[in-house]
PDB file of C-alpha atoms and ligand atoms in Angstrom:
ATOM      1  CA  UNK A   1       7.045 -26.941  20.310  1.00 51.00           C
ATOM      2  CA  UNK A   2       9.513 -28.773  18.263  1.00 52.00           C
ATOM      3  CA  UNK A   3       8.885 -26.096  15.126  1.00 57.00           C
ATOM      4  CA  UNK A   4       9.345 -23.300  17.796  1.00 59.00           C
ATOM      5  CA  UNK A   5      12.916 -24.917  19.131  1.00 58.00           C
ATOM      6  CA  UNK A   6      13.689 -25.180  14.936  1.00 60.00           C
ATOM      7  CA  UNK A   7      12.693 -22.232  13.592  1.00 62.00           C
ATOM      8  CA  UNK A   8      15.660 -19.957  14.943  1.00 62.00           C
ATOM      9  CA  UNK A   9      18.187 -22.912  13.804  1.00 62.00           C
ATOM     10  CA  UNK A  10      16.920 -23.254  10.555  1.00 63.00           C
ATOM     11  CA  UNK A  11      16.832 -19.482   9.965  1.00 57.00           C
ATOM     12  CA  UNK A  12      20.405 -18.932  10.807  1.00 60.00           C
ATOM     13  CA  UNK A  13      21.384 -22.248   8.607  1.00 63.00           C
ATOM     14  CA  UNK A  14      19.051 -20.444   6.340  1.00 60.00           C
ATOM     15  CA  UNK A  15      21.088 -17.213   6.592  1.00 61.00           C
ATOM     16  CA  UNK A  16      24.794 -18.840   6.309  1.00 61.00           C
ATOM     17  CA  UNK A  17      23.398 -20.373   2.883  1.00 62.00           C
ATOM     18  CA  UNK A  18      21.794 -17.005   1.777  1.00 67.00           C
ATOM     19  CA  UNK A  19      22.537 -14.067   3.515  1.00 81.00           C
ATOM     20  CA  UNK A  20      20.309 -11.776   3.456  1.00 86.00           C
ATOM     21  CA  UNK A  21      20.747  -8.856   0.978  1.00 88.00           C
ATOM     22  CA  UNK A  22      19.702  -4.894   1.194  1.00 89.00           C
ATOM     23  CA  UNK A  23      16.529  -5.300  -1.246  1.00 81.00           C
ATOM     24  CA  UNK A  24      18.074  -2.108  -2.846  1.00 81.00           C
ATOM     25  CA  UNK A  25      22.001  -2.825  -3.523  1.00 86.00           C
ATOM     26  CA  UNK A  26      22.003  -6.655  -2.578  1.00 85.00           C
ATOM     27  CA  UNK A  27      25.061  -5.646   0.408  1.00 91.00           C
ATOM     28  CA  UNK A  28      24.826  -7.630   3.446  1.00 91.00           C
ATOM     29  CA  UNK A  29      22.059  -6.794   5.441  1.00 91.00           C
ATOM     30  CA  UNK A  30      21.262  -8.243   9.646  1.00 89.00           C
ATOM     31  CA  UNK A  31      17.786  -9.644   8.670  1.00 84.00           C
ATOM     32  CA  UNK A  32      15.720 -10.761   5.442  1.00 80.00           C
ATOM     33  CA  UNK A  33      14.184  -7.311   3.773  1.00 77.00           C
ATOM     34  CA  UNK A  34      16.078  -5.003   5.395  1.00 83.00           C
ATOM     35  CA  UNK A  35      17.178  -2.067   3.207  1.00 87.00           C
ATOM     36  CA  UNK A  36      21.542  -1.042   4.041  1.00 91.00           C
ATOM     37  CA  UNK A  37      22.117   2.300   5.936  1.00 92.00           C
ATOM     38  CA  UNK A  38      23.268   3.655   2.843  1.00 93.00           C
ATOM     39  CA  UNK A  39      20.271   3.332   0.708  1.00 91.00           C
ATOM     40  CA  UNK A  40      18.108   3.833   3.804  1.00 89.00           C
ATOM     41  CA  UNK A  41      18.720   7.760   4.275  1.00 90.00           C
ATOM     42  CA  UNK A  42      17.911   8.078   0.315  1.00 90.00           C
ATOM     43  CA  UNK A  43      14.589   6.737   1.146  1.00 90.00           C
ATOM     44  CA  UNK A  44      12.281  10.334   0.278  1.00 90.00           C
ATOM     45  CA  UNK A  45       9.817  10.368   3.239  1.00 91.00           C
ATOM     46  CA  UNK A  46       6.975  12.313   3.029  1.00 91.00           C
ATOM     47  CA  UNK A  47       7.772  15.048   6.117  1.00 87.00           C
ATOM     48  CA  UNK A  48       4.764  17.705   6.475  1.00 86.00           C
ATOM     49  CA  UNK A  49       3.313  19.900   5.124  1.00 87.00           C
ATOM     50  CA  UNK A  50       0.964  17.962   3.441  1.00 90.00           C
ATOM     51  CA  UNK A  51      -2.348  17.626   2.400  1.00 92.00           C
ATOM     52  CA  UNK A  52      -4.857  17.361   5.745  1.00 91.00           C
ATOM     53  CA  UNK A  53      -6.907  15.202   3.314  1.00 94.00           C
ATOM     54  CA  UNK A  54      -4.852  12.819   1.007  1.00 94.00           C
ATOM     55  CA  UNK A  55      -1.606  12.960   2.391  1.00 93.00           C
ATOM     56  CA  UNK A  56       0.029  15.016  -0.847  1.00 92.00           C
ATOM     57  CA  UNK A  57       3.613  16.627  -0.339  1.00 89.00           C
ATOM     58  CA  UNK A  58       2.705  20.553  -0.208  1.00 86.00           C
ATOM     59  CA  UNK A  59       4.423  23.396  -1.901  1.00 76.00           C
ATOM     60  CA  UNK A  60       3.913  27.414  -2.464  1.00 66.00           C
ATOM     61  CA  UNK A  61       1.294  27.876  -4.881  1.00 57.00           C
ATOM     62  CA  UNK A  62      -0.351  24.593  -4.304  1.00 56.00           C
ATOM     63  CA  UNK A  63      -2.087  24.784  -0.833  1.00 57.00           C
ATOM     64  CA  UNK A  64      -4.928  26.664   0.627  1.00 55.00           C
ATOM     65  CA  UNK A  65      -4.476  26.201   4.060  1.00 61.00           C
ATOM     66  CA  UNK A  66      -3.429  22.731   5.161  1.00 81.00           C
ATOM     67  CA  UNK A  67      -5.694  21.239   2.024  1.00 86.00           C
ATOM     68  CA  UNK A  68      -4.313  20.779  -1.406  1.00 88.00           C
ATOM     69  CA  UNK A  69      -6.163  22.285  -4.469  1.00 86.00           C
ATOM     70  CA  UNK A  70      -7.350  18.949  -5.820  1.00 88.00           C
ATOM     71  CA  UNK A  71      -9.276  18.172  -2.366  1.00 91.00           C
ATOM     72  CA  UNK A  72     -11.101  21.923  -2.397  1.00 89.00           C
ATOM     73  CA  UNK A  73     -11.882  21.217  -6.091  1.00 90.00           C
ATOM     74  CA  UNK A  74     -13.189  17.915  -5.437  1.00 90.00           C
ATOM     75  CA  UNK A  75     -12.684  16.703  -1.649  1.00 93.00           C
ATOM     76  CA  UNK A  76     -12.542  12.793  -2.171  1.00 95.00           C
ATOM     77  CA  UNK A  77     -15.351  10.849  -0.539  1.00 95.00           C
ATOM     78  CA  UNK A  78     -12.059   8.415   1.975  1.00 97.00           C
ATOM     79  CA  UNK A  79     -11.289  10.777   5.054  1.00 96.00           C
ATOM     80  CA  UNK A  80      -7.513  11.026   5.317  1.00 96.00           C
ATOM     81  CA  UNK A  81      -5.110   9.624   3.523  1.00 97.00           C
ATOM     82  CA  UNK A  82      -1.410   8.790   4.559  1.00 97.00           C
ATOM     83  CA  UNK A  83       2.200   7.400   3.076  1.00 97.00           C
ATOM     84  CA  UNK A  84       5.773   7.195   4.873  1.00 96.00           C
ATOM     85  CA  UNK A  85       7.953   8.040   1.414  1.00 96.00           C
ATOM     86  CA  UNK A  86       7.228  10.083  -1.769  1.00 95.00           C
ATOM     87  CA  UNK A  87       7.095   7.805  -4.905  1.00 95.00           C
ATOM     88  CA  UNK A  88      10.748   9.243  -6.384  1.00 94.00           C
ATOM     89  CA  UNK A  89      14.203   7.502  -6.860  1.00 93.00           C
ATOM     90  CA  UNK A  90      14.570   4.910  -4.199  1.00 93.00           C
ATOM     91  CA  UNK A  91      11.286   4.212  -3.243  1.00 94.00           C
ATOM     92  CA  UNK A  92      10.118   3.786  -6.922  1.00 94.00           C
ATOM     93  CA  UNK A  93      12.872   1.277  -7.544  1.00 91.00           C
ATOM     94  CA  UNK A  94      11.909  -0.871  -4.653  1.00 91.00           C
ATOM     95  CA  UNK A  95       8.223  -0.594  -5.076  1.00 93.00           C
ATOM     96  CA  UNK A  96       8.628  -1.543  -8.575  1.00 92.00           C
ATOM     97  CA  UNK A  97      11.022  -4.510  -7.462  1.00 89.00           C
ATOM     98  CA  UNK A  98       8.042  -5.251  -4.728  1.00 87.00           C
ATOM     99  CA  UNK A  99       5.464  -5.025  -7.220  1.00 86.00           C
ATOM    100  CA  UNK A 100       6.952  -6.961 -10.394  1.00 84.00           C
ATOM    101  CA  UNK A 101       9.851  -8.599  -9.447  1.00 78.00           C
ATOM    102  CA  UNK A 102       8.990 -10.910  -6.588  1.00 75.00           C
ATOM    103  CA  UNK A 103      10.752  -8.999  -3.786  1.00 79.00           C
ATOM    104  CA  UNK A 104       7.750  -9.775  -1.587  1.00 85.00           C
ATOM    105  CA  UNK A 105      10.406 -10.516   1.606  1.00 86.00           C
ATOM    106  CA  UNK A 106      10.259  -6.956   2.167  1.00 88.00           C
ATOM    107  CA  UNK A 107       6.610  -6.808   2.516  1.00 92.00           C
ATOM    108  CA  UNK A 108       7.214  -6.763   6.384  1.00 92.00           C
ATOM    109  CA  UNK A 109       9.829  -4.127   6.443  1.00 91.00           C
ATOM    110  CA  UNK A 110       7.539  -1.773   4.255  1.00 93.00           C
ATOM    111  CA  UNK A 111       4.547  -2.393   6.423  1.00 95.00           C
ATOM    112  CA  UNK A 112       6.601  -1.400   9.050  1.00 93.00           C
ATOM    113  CA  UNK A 113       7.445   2.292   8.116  1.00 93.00           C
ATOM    114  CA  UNK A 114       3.977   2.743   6.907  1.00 96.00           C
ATOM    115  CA  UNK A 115       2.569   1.632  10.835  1.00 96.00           C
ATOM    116  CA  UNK A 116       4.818   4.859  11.205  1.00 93.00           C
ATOM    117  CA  UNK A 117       3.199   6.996   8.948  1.00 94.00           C
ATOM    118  CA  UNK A 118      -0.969   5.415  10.086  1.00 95.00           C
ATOM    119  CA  UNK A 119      -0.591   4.535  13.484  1.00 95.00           C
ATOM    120  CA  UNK A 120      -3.410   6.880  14.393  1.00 96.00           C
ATOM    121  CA  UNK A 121      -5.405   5.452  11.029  1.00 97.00           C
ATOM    122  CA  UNK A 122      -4.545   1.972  12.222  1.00 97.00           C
ATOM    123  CA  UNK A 123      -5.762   2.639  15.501  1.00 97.00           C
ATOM    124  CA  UNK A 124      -8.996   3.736  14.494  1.00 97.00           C
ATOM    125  CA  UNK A 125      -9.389   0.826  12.111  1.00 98.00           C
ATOM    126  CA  UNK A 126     -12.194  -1.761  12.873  1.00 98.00           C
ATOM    127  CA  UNK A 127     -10.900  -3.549   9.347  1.00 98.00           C
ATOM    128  CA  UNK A 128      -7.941  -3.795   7.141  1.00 98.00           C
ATOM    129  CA  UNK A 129      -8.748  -4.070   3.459  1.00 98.00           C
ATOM    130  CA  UNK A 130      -6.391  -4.082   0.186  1.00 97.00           C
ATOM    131  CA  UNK A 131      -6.991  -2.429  -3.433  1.00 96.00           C
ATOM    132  CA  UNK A 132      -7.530  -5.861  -5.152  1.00 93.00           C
ATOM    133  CA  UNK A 133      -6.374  -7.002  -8.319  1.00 84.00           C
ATOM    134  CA  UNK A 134      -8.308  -8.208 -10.966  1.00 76.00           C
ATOM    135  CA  UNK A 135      -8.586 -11.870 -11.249  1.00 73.00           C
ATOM    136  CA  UNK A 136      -6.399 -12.062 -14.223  1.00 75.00           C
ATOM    137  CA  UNK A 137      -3.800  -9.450 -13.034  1.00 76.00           C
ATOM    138  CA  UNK A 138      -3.758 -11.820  -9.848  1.00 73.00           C
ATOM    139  CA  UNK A 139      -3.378 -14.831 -12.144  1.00 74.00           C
ATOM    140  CA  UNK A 140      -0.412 -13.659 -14.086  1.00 75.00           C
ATOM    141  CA  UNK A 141       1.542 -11.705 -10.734  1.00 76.00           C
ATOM    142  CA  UNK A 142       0.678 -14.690  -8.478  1.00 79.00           C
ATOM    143  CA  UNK A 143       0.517 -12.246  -5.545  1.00 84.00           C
ATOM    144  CA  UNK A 144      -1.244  -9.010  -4.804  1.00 92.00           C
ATOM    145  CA  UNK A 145       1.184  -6.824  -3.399  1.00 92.00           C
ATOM    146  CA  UNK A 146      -1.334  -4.430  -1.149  1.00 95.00           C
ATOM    147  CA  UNK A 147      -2.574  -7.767   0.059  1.00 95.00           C
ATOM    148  CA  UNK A 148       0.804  -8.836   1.088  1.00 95.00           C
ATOM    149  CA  UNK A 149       0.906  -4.940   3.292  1.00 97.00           C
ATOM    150  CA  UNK A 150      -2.351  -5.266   4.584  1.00 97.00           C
ATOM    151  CA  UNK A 151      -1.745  -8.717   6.037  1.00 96.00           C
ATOM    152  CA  UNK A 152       1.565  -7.075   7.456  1.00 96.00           C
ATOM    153  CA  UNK A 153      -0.242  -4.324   9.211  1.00 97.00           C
ATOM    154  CA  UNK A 154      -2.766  -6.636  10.580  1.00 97.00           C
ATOM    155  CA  UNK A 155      -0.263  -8.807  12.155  1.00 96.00           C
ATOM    156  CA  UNK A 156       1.653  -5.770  13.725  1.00 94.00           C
ATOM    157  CA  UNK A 157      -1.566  -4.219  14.577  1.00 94.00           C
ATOM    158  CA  UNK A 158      -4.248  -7.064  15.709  1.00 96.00           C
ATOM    159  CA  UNK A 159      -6.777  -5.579  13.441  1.00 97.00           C
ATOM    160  CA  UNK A 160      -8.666  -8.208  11.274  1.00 97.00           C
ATOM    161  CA  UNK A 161      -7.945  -8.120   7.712  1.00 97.00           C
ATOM    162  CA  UNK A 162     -10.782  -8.918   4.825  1.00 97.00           C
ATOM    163  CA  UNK A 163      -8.277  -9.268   1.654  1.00 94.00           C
ATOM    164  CA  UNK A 164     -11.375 -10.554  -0.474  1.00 94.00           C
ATOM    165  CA  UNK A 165     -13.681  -8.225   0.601  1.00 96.00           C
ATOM    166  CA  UNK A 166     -13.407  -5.515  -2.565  1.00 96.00           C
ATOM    167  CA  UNK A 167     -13.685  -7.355  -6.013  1.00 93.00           C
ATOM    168  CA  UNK A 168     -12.718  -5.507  -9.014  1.00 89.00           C
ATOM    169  CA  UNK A 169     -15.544  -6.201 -10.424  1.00 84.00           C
ATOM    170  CA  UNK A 170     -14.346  -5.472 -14.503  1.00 74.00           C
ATOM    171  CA  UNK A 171     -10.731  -5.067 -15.344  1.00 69.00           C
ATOM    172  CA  UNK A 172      -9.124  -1.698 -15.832  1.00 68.00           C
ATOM    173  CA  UNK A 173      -6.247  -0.208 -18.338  1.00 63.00           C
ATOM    174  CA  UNK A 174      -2.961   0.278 -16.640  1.00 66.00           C
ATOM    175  CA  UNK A 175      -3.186   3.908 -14.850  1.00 59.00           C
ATOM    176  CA  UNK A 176       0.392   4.917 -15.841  1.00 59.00           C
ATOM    177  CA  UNK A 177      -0.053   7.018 -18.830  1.00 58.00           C
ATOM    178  CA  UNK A 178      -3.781   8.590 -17.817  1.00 58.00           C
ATOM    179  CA  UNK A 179      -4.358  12.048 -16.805  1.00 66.00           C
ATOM    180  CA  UNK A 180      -6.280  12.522 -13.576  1.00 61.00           C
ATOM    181  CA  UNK A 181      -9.698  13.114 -15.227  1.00 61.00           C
ATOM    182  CA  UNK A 182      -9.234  10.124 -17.281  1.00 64.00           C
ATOM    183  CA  UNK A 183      -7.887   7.776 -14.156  1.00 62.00           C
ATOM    184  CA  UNK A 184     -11.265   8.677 -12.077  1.00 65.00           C
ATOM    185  CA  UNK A 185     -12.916   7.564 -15.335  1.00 65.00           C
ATOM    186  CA  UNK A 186     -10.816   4.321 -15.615  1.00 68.00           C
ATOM    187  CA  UNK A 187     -11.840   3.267 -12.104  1.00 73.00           C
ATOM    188  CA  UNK A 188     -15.521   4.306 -11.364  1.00 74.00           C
ATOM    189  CA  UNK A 189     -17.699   1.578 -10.745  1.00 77.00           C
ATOM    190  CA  UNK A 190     -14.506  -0.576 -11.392  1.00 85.00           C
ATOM    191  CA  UNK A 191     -14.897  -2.421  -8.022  1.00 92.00           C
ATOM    192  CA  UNK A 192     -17.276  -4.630  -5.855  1.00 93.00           C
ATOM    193  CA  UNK A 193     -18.212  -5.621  -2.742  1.00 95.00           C
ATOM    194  CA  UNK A 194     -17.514  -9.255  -2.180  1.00 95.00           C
ATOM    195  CA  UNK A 195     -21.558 -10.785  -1.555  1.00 94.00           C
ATOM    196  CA  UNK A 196     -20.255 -12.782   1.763  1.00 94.00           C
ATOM    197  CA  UNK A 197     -19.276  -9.190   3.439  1.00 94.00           C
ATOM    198  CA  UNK A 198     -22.912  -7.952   3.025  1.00 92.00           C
ATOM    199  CA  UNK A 199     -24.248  -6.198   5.417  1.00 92.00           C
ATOM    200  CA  UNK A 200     -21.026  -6.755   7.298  1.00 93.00           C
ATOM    201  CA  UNK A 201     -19.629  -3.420   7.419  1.00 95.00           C
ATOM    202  CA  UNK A 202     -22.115  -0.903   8.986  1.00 95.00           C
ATOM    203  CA  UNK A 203     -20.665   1.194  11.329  1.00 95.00           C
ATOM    204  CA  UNK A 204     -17.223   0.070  10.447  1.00 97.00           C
ATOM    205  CA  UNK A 205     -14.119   2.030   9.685  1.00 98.00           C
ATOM    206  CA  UNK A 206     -11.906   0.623   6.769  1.00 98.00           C
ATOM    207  CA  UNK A 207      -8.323   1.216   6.571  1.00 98.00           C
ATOM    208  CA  UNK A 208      -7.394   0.926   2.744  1.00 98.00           C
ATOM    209  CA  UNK A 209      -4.248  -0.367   1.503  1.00 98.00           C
ATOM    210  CA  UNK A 210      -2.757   0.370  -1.355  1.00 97.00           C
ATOM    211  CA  UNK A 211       1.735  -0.051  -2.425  1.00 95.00           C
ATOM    212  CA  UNK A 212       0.795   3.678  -3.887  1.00 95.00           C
ATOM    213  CA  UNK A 213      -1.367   6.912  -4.142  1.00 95.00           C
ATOM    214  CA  UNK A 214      -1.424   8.888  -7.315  1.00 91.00           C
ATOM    215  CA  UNK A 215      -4.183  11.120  -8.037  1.00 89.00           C
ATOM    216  CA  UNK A 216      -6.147   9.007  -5.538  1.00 91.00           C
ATOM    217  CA  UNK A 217      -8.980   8.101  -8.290  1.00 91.00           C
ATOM    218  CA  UNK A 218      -8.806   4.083  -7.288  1.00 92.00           C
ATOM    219  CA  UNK A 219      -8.627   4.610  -3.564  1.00 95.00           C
ATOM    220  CA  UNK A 220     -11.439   6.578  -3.831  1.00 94.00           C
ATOM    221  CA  UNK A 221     -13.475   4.430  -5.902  1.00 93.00           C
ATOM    222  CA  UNK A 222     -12.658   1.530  -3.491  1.00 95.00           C
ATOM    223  CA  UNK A 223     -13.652   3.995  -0.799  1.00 96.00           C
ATOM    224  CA  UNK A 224     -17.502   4.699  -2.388  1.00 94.00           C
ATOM    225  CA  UNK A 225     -17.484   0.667  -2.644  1.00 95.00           C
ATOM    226  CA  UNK A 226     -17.151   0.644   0.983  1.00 96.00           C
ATOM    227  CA  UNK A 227     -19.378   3.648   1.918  1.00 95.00           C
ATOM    228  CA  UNK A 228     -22.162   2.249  -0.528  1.00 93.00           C
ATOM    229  CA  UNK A 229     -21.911  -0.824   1.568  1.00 94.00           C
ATOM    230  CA  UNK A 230     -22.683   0.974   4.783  1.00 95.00           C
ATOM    231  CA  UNK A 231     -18.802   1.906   6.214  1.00 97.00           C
ATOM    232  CA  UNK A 232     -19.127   4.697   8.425  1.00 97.00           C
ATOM    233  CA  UNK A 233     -15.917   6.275   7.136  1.00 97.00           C
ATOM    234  CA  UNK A 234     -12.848   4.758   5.311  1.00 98.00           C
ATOM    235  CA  UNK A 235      -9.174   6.210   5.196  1.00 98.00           C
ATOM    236  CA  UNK A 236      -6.367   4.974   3.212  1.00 98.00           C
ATOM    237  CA  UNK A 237      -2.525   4.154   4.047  1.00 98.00           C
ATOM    238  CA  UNK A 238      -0.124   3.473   1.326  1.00 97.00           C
ATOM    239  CA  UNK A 239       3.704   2.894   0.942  1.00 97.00           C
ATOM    240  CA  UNK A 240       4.233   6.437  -0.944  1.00 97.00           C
ATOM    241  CA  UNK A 241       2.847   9.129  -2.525  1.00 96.00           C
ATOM    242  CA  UNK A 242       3.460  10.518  -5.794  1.00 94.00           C
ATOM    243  CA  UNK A 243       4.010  14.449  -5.660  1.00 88.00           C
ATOM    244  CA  UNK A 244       2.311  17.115  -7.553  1.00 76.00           C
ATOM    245  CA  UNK A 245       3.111  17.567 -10.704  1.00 68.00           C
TER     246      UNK A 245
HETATM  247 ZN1   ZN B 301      21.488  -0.925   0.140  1.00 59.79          ZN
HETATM  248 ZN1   ZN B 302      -5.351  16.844  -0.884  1.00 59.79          ZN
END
């Protein structure tokens, strides 16, 4: 009682001490992890057409129908994948800032434009799970930032969220510089199903969280964890999407 009387005083002594700042440009912004509306319209969201299967921005020469080449070649074994933004400019900055530079405030303002973007995955969710980190990755950023989305989107959404539910099992080589082939390679058999989850997911569908989608090799690694572990189907939301090259 006496916290809920509090909070709203302390917040707004909180705010007169620090305002809070457009995670972007740092100008004044109404509420903690807000981005300005100037930076917000440079925000690239991902507007159809894209992919039917992963989500990817589409463009002449790249699409057969509403599927990109990549998911005729080799459809991924998730079901549909989904972002709000493509990974350019902007959104790369502030992911970046979110992901290395302890802007984790924003975590709720992010989660809320990809609820935009998965409301119908959401809905259809029985369980919310995060891309973990590996232990020592975890150890050294203190936080995992998909974690920090996922546990978003469950508030918003009342769907339960397992964040230690996928292990990553051995650790793998930064993604950054690897060509698709070589990412799928980086990350198969890179992840595990935590042993107090077994037998827990049959029947289940698993949203997957992720900050962002590249080729898609580690959500869909995660995803064969899952499946392997008796998920009826898994689909995958994350903050952006990088574009075909
Ligand atoms: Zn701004
Ligand atoms: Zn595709």
């Amino acid at each position: 009682m006496i916290s809920t009387v509090l909070r709203p005083f302390c917040r707004r002594l909180l705010d007169l001490i620090l305002p809070p700042l457009c995670v972007t440009c740092k100008a004044p912004v109404r509420q903690v992890g807000e981005i300005c509306d100037t930076c917000l319209p440079q925000l690239l969201q991902l507007d159809p057409p894209f992919c039917g299967v992963c989500g990817v921005p589409l463009r002449d020469g790249q699409t057969h129908g509403l599927h990109c080449t990549a998911c005729l070649k080799t459809p991924p074994v998730f079901t549909t994948a989904r972002a709000p933004f493509i990974y350019e400019g902007l959104v790369r900055d502030c992911i970046l800032r979110f992901k290395h530079g302890d802007e984790i405030h924003a975590a709720p303002t992010y989660a809320g434009w990809m609820i935009v973007a998965g409301r119908d995955l959401l809905a259809a969710a029985d369980l919310i799970v995060p891309v973990p980190l590996h232990r020592w990755r975890l150890f050294r950023r203190r936080y995992n930032q998909s974690a920090l989305l996922a546990y978003e989107l469950s508030k918003w959404s009342g769907k339960p969220c397992a964040p230690d539910l996928l292990l990553r099992v051995r650790p793998t080589p930064s993604q950054g510089h690897l060509h698709k082939k070589d990412r799928r390679q980086n990350v198969t058999g890179a992840f595990g199903l935590n042993p107090r989850y077994s037998g827990q997911l049959a029947g289940k569908t698993v949203l997957l969280i992720d900050d962002v989608m590249t080729t898609g090799a580690t959500v869909d690694s995660c995803a064969a964890t899952l499946l392997e572990a008796g998920a009826k189907a898994v689909t995958v939301l994350t903050l952006a999407r990088v574009p075909l090259g």
